[in-house]
Every structure is written in structure tokens, then in C-alpha cells.
mmCIF file of C-alpha atoms in Angstrom:
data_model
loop_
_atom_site.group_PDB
_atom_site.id
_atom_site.type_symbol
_atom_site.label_atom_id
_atom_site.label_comp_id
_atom_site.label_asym_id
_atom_site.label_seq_id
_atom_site.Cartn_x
_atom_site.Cartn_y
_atom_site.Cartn_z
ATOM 1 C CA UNK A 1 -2.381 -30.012 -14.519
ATOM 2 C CA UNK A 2 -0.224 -31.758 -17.203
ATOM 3 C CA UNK A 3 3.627 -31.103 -17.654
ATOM 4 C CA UNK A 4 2.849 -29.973 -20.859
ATOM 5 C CA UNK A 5 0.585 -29.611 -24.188
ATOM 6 C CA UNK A 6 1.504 -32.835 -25.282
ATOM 7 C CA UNK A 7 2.007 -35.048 -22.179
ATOM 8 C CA UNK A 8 -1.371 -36.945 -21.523
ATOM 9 C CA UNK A 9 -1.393 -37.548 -17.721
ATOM 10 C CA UNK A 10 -2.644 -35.145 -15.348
ATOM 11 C CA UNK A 11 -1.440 -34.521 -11.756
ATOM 12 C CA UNK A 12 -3.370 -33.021 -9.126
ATOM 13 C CA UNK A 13 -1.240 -30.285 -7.176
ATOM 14 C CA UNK A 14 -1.932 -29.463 -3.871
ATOM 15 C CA UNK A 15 0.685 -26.802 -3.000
ATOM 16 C CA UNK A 16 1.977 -26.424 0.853
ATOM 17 C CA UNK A 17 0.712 -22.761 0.344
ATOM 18 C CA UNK A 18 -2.038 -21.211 -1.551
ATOM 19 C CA UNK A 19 -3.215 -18.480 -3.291
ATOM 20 C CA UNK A 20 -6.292 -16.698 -2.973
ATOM 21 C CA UNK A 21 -7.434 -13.099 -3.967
ATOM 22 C CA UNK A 22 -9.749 -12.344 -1.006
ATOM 23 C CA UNK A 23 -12.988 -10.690 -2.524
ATOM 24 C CA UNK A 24 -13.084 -8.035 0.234
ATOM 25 C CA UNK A 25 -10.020 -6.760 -0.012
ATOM 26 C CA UNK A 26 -9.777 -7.040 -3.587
ATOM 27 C CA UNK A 27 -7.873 -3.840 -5.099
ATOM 28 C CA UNK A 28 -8.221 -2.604 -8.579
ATOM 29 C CA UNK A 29 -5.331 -0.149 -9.647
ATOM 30 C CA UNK A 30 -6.502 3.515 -10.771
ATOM 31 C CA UNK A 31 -5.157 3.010 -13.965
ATOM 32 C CA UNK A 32 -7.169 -0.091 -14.881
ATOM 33 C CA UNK A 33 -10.471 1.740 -13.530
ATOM 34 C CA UNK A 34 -9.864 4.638 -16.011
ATOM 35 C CA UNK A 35 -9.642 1.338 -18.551
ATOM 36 C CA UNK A 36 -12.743 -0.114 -17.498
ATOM 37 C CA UNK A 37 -14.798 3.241 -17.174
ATOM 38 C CA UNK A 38 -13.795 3.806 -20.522
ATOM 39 C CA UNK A 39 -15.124 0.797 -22.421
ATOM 40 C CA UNK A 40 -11.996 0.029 -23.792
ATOM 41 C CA UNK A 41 -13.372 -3.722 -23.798
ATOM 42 C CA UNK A 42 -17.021 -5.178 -24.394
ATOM 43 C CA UNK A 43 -17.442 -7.887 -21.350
ATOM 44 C CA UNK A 44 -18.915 -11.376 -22.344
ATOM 45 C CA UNK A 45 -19.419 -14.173 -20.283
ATOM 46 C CA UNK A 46 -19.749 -18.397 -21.244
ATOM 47 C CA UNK A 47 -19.766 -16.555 -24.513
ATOM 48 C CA UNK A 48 -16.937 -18.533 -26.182
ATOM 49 C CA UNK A 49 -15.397 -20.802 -23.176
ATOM 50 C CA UNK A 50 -13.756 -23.069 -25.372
ATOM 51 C CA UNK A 51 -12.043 -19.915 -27.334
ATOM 52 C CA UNK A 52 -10.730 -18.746 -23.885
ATOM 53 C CA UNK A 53 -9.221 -22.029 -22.979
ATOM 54 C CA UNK A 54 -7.355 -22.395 -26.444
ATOM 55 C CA UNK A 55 -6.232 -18.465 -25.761
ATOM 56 C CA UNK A 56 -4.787 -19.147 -22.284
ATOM 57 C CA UNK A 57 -2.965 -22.267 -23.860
ATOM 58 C CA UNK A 58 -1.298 -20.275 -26.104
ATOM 59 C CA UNK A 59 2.630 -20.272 -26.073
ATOM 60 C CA UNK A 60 4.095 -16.807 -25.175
ATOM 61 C CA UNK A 61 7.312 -15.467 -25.005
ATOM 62 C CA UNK A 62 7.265 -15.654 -21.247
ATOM 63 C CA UNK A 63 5.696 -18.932 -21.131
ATOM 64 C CA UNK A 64 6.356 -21.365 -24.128
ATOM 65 C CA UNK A 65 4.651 -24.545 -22.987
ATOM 66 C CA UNK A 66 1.361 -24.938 -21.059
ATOM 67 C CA UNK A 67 -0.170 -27.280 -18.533
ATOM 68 C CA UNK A 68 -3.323 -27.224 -20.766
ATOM 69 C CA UNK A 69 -3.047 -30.328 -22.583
ATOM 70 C CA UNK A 70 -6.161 -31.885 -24.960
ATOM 71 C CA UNK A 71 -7.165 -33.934 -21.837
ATOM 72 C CA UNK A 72 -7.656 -30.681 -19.195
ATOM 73 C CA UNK A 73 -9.675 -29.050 -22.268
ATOM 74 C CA UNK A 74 -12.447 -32.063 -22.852
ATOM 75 C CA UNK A 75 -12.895 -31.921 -19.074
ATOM 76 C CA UNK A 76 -13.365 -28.862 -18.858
ATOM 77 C CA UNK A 77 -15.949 -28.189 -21.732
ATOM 78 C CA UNK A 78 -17.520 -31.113 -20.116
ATOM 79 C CA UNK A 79 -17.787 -28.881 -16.846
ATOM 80 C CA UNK A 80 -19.119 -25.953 -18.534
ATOM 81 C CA UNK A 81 -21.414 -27.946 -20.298
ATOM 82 C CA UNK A 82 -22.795 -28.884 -17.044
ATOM 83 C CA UNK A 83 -22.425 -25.592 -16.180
ATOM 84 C CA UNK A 84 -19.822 -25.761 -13.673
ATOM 85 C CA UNK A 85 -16.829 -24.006 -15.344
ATOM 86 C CA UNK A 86 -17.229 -19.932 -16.624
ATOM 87 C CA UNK A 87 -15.418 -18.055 -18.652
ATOM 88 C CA UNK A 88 -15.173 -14.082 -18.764
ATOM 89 C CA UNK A 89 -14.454 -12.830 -22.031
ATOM 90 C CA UNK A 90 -12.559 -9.354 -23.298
ATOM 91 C CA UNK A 91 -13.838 -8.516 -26.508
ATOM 92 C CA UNK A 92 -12.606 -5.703 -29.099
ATOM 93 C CA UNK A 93 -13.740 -5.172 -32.700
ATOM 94 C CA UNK A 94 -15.753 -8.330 -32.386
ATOM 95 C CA UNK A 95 -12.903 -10.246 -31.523
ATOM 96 C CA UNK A 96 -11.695 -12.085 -28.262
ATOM 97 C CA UNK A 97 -8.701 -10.014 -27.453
ATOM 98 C CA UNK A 98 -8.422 -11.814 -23.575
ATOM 99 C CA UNK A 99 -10.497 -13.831 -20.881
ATOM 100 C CA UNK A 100 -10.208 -16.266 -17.881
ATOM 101 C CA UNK A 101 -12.019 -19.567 -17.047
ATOM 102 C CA UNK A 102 -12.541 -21.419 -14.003
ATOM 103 C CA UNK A 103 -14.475 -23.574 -12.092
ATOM 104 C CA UNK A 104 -17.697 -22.450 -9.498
ATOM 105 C CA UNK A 105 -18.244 -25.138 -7.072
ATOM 106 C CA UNK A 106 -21.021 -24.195 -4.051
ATOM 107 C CA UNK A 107 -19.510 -20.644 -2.831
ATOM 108 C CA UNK A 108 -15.617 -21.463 -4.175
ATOM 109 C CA UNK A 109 -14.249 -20.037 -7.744
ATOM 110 C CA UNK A 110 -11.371 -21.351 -9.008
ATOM 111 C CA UNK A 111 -9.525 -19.603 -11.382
ATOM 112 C CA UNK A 112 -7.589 -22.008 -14.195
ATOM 113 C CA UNK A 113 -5.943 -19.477 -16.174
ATOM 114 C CA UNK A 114 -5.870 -16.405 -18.291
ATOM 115 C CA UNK A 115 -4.785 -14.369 -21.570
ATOM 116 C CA UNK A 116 -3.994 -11.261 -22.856
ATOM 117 C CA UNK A 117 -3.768 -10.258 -26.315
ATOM 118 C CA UNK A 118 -4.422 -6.976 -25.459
ATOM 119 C CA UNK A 119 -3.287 -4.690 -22.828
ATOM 120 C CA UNK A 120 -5.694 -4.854 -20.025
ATOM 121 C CA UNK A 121 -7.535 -7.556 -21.472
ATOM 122 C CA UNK A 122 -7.470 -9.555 -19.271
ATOM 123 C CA UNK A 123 -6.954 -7.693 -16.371
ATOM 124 C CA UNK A 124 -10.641 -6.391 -16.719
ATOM 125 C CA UNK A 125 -12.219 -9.664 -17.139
ATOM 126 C CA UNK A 126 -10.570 -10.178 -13.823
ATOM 127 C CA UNK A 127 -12.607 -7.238 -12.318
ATOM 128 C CA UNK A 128 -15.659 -8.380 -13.946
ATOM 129 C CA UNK A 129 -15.576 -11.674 -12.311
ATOM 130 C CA UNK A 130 -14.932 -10.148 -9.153
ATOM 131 C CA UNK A 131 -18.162 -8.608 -9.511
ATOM 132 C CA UNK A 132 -19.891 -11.667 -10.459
ATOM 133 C CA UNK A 133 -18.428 -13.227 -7.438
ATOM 134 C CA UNK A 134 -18.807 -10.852 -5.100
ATOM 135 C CA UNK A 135 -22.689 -9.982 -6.307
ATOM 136 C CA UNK A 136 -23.235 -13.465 -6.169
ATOM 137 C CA UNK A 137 -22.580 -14.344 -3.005
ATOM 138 C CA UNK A 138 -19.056 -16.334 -3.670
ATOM 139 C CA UNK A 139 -16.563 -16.326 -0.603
ATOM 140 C CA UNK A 140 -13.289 -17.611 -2.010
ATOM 141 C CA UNK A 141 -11.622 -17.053 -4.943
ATOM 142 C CA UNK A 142 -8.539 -19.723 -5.173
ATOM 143 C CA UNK A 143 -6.054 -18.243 -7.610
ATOM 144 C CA UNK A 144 -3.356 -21.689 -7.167
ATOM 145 C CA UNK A 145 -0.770 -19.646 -7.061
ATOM 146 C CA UNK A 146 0.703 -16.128 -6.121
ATOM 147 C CA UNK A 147 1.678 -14.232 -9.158
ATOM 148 C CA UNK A 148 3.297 -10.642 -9.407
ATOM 149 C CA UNK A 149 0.651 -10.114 -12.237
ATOM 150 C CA UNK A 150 -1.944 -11.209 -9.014
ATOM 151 C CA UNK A 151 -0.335 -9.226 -6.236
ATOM 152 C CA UNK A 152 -1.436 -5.613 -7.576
ATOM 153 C CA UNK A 153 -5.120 -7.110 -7.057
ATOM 154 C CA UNK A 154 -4.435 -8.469 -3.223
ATOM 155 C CA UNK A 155 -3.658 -11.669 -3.799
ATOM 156 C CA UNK A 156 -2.466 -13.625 -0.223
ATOM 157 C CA UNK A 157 -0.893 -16.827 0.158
ATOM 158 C CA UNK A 158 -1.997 -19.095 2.618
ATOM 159 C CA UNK A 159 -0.989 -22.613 3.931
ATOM 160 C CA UNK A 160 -2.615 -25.716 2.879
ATOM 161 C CA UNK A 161 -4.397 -26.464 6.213
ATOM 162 C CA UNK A 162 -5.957 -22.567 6.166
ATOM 163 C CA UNK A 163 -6.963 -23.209 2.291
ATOM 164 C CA UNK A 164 -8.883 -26.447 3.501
ATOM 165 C CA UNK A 165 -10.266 -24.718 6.027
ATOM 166 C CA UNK A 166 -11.593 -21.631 3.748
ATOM 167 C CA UNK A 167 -12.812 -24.121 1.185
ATOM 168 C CA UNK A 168 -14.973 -26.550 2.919
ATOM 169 C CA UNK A 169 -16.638 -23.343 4.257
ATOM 170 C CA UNK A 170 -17.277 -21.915 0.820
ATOM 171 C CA UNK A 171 -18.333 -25.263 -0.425
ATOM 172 C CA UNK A 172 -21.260 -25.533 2.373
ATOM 173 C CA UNK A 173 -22.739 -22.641 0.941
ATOM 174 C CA UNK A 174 -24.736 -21.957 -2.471
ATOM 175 C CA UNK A 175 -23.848 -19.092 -4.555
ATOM 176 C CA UNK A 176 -25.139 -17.779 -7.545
ATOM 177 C CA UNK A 177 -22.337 -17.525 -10.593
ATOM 178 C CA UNK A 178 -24.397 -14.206 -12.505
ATOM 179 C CA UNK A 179 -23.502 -14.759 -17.027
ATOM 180 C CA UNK A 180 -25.117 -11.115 -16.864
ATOM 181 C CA UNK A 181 -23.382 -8.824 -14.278
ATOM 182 C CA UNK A 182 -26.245 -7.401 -11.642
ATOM 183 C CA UNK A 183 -26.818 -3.140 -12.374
ATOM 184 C CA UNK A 184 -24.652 -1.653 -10.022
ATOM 185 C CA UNK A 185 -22.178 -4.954 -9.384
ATOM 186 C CA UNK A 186 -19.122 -3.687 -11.001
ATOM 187 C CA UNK A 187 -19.452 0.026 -9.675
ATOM 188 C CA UNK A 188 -19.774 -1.710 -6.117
ATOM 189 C CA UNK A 189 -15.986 -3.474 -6.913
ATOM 190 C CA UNK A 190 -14.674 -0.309 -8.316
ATOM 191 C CA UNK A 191 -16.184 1.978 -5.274
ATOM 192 C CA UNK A 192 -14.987 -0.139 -2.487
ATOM 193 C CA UNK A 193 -11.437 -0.464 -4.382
ATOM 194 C CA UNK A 194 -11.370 3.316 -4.427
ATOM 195 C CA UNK A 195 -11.861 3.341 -0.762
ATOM 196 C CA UNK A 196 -9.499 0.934 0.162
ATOM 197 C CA UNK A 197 -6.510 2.338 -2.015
#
């Protein structure tokens, strides 16, 4: 991370606790599957990754500086080019209206950041990389940090040692990160939320 857009130097943070959204429990409010089973959004992935990191770098009212500074975004289109980093993409109209990126390393995720310039935007590309994830064999999802926007989803905080822990088990594994979401992956998220709400 960098303090901000245009401080060069990065820092690695490695918080005392952690947070992760664990893909079995993950919970998808009713109001957000109406969304999704409506279409509201057409679902791209890797489709424009450098787009999504300039959208979640964005100033906001609730956030007018970012950590995203012109370092973070060469590395990271260097990891996607090598096909490391992902982004998932909320598209309306034919235009990019929210996403996320993040890294896939063996059976780990981690989720940089995200944007909204729609409601739900972003919210649903969350859901569709749960999918992905989940269809692909992925068994941690490391969100950095617990959010109240993260907590309607089942996001958990954990302490460093348990992160550690969680992660070099996910990174002795090999999972598959899916650009086209398998037939039936994104019903299996929103069935097992149902059943778990």
C-alpha cells in the first residue's frame, strides 16, 4: 500500500488481525439476489483490469485519497499480465459501472479493492467471484480488512498467526481462477446462501 496517490513508496501491512470472507459461509443478502437474478449487470472478467484499478482509485466522498498510487498500478498490470491478478467487472449500457481486482496465488485470493458507480455494482461482482472461487477450488479469500460494507457477506477477522496458518495451506494447493463462470457456479453460491440465511 502507499499513503497516498502521490506518495511513491509502498509499505507492506501485515495487520495483528485479518480479514477473510470464508467461502463456505459466504452470505448473499435477498435483496442483492433479486439484483443478480435480474440481470441488472452484464458480468465480465480480465475484461478491462486496468479500467477497474483506475475505478477503485477513484476519490469519493467517503474516501478522498487512495493507497493506489502509479507504482501499485504497474505492478499490478504486470501481475495480470502474467496472469496472476483478476478483475471482475460490472457492466451497464456498455459501460464499466463497478468491479474488483485481486491477486490468485495457488488456492489464496486476495482481494485489493473495489468500486461502485452504480448501486450494486459492485456488490455483484463480489458474488461472481465467489463463484469463481468457490467453483474453482480456492480456499481463502483474504479481504485485509473487516469492513461494514464486508460484514453483510460473512466477513471474520482473524489474528495474524491463524491468517498464516490458513494461507500457507491455501498456497500448497492449486486452484483453478475460471475468466468464464462454470454453468451452474453462481446458482450453487446463491442456493447455499439461501440455505444458510
Amino acid at each position: 500500500m502507499a499513503e497516498s496517490r502521490d506518495d511513491p513508496r509502498l509499505y507492506w501491512i501485515d495487520p495483528e488481525m485479518r480479514g477473510l470472507l470464508p467461502l463456505e459461509k459466504f452470505h448473499v443478502p435477498k435483496s442483492l439476489r433479486r439484483t443478480i437474478k435480474r440481470e441488472v449487470f452484464e458480468v465480465h472478467c480480465d475484461k478491462a483490469f486496468a479500467e477497474v484499478m483506475h475505478g477503485c482509485a477513484e476519490p469519493t466522498p467517503e474516501r478522498p485519497n487512495t493507497w493506489i498510487n502509479r507504482e501499485i498500478v504497474a505492478l499490478y498490470e504486470n501481475l495480470f499480465a502474467m496472469g496472476h491478478a483478476h478483475s471482475v467487472e460490472a457492466w451497464k449500457g456498455g459501460k464499466l459501472v463497478g468491479g474488483l481486482y485481486g491477486v490468485a496465488l495457488g488456492a489464496a485470493f486476495f482481494g485489493e479493492s473495489m468500486f461502485s458507480r452504480e448501486t450494486d455494482a459492485s456488490k455483484v461482482a463480489l458474488v461472481h467471484l465467489v463463484a469463481r472461487l468457490k467453483a474453482g477450488g480456492y480456499r481463502l479469500l483474504d479481504t485485509q480488512f473487516v469492513t461494514t460494507h464486508l460484514r453483510r457477506f460473512g466477513v471474520v477477522e482473524v489474528s495474524r498467526g491463524e491468517y498464516h496458518r490458513r494461507l500457507g495451506d491455501a498456497l500448497k494447493i492449486q486452484a483453478t481462477f475460471y475468466g468464464d463462470l462454470p454453468d451452474g457456479a453462481l446458482d450453487a453460491v446463491l442456493q447455499s446462501s439461501t440455505q444458510t440465511s
